[in-house]
Backbone as CSV, one residue per row, in Angstrom:
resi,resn,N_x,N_y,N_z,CA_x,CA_y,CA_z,C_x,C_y,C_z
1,UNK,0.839,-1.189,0.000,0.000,0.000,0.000,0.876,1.242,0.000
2,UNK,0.755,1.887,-0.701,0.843,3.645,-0.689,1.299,4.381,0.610
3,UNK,2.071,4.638,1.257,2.528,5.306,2.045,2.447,7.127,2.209
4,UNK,2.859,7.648,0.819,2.781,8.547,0.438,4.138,9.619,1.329
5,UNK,5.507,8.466,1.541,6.750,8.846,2.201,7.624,8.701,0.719
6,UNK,8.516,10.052,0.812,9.293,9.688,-0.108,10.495,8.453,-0.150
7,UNK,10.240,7.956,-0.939,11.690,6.628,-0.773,13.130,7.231,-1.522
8,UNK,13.450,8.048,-2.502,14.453,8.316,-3.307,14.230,9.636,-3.649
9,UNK,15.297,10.218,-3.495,15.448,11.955,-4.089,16.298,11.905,-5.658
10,UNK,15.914,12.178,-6.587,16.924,12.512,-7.708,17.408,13.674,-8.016
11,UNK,18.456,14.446,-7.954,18.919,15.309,-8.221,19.059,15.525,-10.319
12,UNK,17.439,16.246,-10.722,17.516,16.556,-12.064,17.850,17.779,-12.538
13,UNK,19.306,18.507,-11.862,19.249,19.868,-12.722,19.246,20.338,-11.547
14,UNK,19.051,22.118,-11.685,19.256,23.165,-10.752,17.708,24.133,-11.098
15,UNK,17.597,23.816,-11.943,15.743,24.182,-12.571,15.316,23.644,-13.323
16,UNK,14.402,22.634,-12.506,14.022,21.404,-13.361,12.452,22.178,-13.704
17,UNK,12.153,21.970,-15.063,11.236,22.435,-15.409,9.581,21.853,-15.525
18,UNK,9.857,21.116,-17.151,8.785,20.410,-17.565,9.110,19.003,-17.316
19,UNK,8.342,17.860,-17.324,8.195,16.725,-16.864,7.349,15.747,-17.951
20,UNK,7.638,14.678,-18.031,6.526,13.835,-19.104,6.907,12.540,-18.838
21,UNK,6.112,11.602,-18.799,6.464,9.940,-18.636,6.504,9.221,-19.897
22,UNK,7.638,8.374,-19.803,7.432,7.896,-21.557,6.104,7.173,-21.562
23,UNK,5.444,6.295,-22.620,4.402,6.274,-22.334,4.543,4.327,-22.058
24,UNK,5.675,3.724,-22.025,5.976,2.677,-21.275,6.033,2.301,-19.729
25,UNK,6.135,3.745,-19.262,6.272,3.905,-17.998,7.723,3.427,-17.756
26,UNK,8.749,3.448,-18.842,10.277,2.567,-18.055,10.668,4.561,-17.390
27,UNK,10.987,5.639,-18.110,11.537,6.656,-18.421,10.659,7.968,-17.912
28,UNK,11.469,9.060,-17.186,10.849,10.281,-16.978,12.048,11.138,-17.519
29,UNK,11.195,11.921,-18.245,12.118,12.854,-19.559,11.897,14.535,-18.427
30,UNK,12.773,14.949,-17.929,13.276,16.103,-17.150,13.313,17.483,-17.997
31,UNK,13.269,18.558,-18.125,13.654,19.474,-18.858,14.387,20.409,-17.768
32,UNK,15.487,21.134,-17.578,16.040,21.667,-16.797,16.398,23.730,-17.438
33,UNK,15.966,23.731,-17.093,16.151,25.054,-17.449,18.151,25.786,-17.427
34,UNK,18.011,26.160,-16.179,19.113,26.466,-15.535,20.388,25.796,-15.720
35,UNK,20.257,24.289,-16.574,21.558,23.381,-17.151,21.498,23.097,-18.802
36,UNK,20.136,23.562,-18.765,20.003,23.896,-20.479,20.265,22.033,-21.047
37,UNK,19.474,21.224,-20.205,19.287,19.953,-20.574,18.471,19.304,-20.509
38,UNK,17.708,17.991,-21.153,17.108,17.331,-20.410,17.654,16.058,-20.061
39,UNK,17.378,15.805,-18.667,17.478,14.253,-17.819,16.675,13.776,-18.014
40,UNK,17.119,11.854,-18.242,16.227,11.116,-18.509,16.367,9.834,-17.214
41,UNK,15.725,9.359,-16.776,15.500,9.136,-15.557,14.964,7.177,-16.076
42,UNK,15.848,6.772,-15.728,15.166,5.502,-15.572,14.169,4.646,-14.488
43,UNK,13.097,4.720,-14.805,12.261,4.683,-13.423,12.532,2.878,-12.759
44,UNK,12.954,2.240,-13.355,13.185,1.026,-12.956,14.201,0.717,-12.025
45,UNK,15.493,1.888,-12.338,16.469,1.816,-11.378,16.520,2.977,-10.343
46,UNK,15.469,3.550,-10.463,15.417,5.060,-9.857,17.128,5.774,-9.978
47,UNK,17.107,6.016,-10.678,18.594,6.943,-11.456,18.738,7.762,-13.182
48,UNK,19.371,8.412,-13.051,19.815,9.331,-13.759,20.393,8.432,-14.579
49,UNK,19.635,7.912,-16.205,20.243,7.184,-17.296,21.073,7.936,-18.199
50,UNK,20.553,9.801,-18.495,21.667,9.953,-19.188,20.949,11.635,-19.100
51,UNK,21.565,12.218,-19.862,21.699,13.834,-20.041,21.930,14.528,-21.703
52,UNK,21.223,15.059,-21.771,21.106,15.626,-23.745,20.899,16.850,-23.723
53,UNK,22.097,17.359,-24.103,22.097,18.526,-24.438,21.586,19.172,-25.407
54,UNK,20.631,20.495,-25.538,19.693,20.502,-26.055,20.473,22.353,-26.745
55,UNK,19.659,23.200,-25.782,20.208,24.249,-25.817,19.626,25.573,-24.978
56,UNK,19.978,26.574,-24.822,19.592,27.549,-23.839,18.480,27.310,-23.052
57,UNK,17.986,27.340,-21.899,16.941,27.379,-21.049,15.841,26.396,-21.624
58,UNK,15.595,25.133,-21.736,14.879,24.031,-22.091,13.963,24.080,-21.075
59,UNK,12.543,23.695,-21.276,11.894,24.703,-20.755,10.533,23.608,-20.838
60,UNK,9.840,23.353,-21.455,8.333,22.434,-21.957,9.002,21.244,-22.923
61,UNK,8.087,20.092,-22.484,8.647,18.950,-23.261,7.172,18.149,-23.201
62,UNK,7.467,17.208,-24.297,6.131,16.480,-24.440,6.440,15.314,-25.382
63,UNK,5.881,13.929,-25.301,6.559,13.270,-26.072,5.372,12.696,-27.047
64,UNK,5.720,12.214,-28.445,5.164,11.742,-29.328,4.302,10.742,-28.722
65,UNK,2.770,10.075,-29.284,1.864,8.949,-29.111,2.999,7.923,-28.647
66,UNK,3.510,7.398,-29.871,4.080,6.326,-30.001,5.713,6.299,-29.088
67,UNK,5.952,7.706,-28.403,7.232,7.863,-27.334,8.555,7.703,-28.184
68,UNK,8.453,7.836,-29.680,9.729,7.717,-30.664,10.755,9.170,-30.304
69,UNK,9.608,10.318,-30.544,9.978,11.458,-30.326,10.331,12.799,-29.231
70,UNK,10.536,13.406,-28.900,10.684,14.244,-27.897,10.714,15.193,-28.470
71,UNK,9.697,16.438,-28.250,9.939,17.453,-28.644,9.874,18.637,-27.147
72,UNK,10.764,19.561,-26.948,11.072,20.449,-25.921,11.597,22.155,-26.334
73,UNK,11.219,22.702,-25.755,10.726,24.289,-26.287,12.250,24.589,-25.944
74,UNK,13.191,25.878,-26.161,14.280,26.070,-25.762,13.969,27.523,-25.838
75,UNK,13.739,27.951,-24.899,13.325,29.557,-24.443,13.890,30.574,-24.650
76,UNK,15.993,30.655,-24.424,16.459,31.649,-25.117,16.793,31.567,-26.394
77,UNK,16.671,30.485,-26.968,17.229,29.821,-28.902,16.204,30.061,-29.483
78,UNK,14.921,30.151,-28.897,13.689,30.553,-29.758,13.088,29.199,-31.082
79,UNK,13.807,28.006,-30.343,13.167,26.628,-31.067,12.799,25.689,-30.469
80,UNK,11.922,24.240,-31.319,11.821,23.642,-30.429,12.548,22.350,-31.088
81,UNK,13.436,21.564,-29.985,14.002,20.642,-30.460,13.358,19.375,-30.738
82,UNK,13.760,18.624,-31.724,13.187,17.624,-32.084,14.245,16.277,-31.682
83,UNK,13.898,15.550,-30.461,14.549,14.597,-30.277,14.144,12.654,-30.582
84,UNK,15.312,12.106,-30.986,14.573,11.043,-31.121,15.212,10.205,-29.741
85,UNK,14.215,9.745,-29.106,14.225,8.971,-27.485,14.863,7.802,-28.220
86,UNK,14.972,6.714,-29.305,16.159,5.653,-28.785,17.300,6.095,-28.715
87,UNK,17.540,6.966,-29.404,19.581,7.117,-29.739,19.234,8.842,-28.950
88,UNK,18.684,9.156,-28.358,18.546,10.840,-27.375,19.469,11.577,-28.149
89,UNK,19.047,11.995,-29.087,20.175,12.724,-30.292,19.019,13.503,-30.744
90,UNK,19.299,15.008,-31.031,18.430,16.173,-31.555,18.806,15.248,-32.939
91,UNK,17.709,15.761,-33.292,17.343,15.548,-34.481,16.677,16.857,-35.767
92,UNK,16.018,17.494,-34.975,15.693,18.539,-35.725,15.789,20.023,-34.953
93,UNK,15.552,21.181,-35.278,15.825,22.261,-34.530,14.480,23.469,-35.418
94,UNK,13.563,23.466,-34.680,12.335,23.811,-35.473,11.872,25.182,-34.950
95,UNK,12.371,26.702,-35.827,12.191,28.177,-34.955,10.685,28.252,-34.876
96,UNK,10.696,29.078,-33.673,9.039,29.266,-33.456,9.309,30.823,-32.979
97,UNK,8.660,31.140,-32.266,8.300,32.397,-31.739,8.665,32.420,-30.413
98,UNK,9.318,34.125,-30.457,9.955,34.130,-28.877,9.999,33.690,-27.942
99,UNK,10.500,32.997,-26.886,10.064,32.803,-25.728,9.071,31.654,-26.163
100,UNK,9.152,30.606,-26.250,8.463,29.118,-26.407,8.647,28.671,-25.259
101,UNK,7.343,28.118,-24.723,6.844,27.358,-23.651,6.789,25.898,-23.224
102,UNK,5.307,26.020,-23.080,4.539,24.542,-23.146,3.376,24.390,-24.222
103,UNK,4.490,22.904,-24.670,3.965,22.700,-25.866,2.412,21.563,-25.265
104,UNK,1.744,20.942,-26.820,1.163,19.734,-26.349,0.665,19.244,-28.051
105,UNK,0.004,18.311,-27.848,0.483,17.737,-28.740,-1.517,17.750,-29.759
106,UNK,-1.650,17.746,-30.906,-2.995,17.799,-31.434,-3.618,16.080,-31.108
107,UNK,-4.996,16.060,-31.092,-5.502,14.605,-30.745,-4.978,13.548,-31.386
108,UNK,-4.817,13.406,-32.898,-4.402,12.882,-33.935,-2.586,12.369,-34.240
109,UNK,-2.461,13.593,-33.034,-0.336,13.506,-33.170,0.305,14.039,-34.110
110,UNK,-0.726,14.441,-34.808,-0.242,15.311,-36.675,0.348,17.010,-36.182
111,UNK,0.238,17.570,-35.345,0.836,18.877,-34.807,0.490,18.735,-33.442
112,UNK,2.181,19.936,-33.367,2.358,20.335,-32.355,1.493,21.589,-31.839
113,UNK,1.666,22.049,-30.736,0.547,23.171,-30.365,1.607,23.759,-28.999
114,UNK,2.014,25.121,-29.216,3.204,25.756,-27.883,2.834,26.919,-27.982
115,UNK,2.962,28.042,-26.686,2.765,29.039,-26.199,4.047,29.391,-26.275
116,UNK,4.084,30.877,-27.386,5.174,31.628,-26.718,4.549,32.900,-26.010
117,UNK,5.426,33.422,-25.010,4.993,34.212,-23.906,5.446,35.758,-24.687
118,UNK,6.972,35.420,-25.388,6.987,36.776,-25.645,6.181,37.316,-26.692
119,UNK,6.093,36.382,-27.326,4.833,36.686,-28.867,3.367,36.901,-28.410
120,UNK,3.111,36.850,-26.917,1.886,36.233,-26.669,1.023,35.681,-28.039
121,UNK,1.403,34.658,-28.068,0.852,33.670,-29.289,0.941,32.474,-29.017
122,UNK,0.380,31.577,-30.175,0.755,29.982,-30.040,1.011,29.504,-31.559
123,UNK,2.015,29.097,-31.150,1.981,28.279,-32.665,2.263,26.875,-33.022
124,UNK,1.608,26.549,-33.787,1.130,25.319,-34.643,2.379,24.777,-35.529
125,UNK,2.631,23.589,-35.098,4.153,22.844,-36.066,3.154,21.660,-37.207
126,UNK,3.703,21.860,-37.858,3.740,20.322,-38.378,4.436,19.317,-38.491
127,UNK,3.627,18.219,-37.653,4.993,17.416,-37.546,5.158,16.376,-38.273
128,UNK,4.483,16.477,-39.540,5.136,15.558,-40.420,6.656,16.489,-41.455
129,UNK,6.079,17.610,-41.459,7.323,18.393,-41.947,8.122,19.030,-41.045
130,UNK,8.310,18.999,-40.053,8.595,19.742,-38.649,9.232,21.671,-39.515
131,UNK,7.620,22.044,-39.562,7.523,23.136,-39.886,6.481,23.768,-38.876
132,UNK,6.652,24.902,-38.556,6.040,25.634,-38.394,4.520,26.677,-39.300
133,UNK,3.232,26.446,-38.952,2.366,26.357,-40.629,1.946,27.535,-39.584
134,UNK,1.461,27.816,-38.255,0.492,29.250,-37.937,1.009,29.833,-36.563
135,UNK,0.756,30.792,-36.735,0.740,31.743,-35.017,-0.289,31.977,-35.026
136,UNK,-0.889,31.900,-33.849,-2.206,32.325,-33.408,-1.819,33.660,-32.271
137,UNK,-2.546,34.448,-32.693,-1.967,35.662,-31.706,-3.200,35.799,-30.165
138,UNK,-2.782,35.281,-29.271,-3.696,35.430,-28.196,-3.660,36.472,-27.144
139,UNK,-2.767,37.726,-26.822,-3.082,38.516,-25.676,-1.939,39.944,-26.286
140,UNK,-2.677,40.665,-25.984,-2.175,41.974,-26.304,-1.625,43.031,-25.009
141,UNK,-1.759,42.262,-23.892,-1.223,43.225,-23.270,0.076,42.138,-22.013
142,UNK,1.034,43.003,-21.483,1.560,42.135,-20.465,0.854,40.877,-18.918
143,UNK,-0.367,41.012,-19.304,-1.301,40.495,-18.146,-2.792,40.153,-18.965
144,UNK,-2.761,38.875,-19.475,-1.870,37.693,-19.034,-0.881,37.400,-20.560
145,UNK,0.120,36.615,-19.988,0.628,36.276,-21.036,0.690,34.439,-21.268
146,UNK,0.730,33.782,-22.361,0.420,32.938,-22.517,1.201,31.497,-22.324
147,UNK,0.970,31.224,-21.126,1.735,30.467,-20.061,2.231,28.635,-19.982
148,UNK,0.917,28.350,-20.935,0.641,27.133,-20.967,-0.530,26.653,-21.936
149,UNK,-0.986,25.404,-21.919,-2.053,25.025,-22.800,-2.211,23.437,-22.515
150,UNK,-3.586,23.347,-23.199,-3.681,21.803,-23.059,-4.458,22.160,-23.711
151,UNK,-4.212,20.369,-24.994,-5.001,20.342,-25.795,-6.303,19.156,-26.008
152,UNK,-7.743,18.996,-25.330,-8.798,17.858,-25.673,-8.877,17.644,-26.872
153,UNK,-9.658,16.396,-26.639,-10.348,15.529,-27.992,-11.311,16.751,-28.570
């Protein structure tokens, strides 16, 4: 039964950000701001499996249906990286709009969907071309700015 005591501390980073479970449940994918990486966390051994360097302030992460992919916002580079989870190797480097957030993913898995804060906007990837196809412009003034998102069926 559930205790609800911690058993293990992991040390992920110095500003650990965004968070996502692979969807095997072996892996927890870390985004760290402040080390400009993400940790990947093997949940089976409770430890630190490895570290991928990404680039400036990594920030929102979210992983593909099928857990092939990783995609994670990089806040001062102004992209979002495209990682592939077997070999944790960027793979693509996809510009969006200032200050990129938290992303999420469309019902279908066919686009991406991320908040940038400085654009107050969101914009729309495609991820069969890992292009960028729209900005949606959502807030015109400093309060509020656009922080996050989630996307339903």
């Amino acid at each position: 039964a559930a205790t609800g005591e911690v058993i293990k501390k992991l040390f992920a980073g110095k500003d650990a950000m965004g968070t996502v479970t692979a969807p095997d449940g072996k892996a927890v994918w870390v985004t760290e701001g402040g080390d400009s990486i993400v940790s990947v966390i093997d949940t089976q051994k409770d430890e630190i499996a490895g570290e991928i360097k990404i680039g400036a302030d990594t920030h929102g992460i979210v992983l593909s249906k099928d857990g092939k992919r990783a995609y994670v916002t990089v806040r001062k580079e102004h992209f979002v990286a495209v990682v592939d989870v077997p070999s944790r190797k960027v793979i693509a480097k996809i510009p969006v709009s200032e200050l990129p957030d938290i992303p999420d993913l469309s019902p279908d898995g066919k686009e991406l969907w991320l908040t940038s804060r400085k654009a107050k906007a969101v914009d729309v990837i495609d991820l069969t071309t890992n292009q960028k196809v729209a900005t949606i412009p959502v807030g015109t003034t400093a309060d509020p700015d656009p922080h996050g998102l989630v996307i339903t069926k």
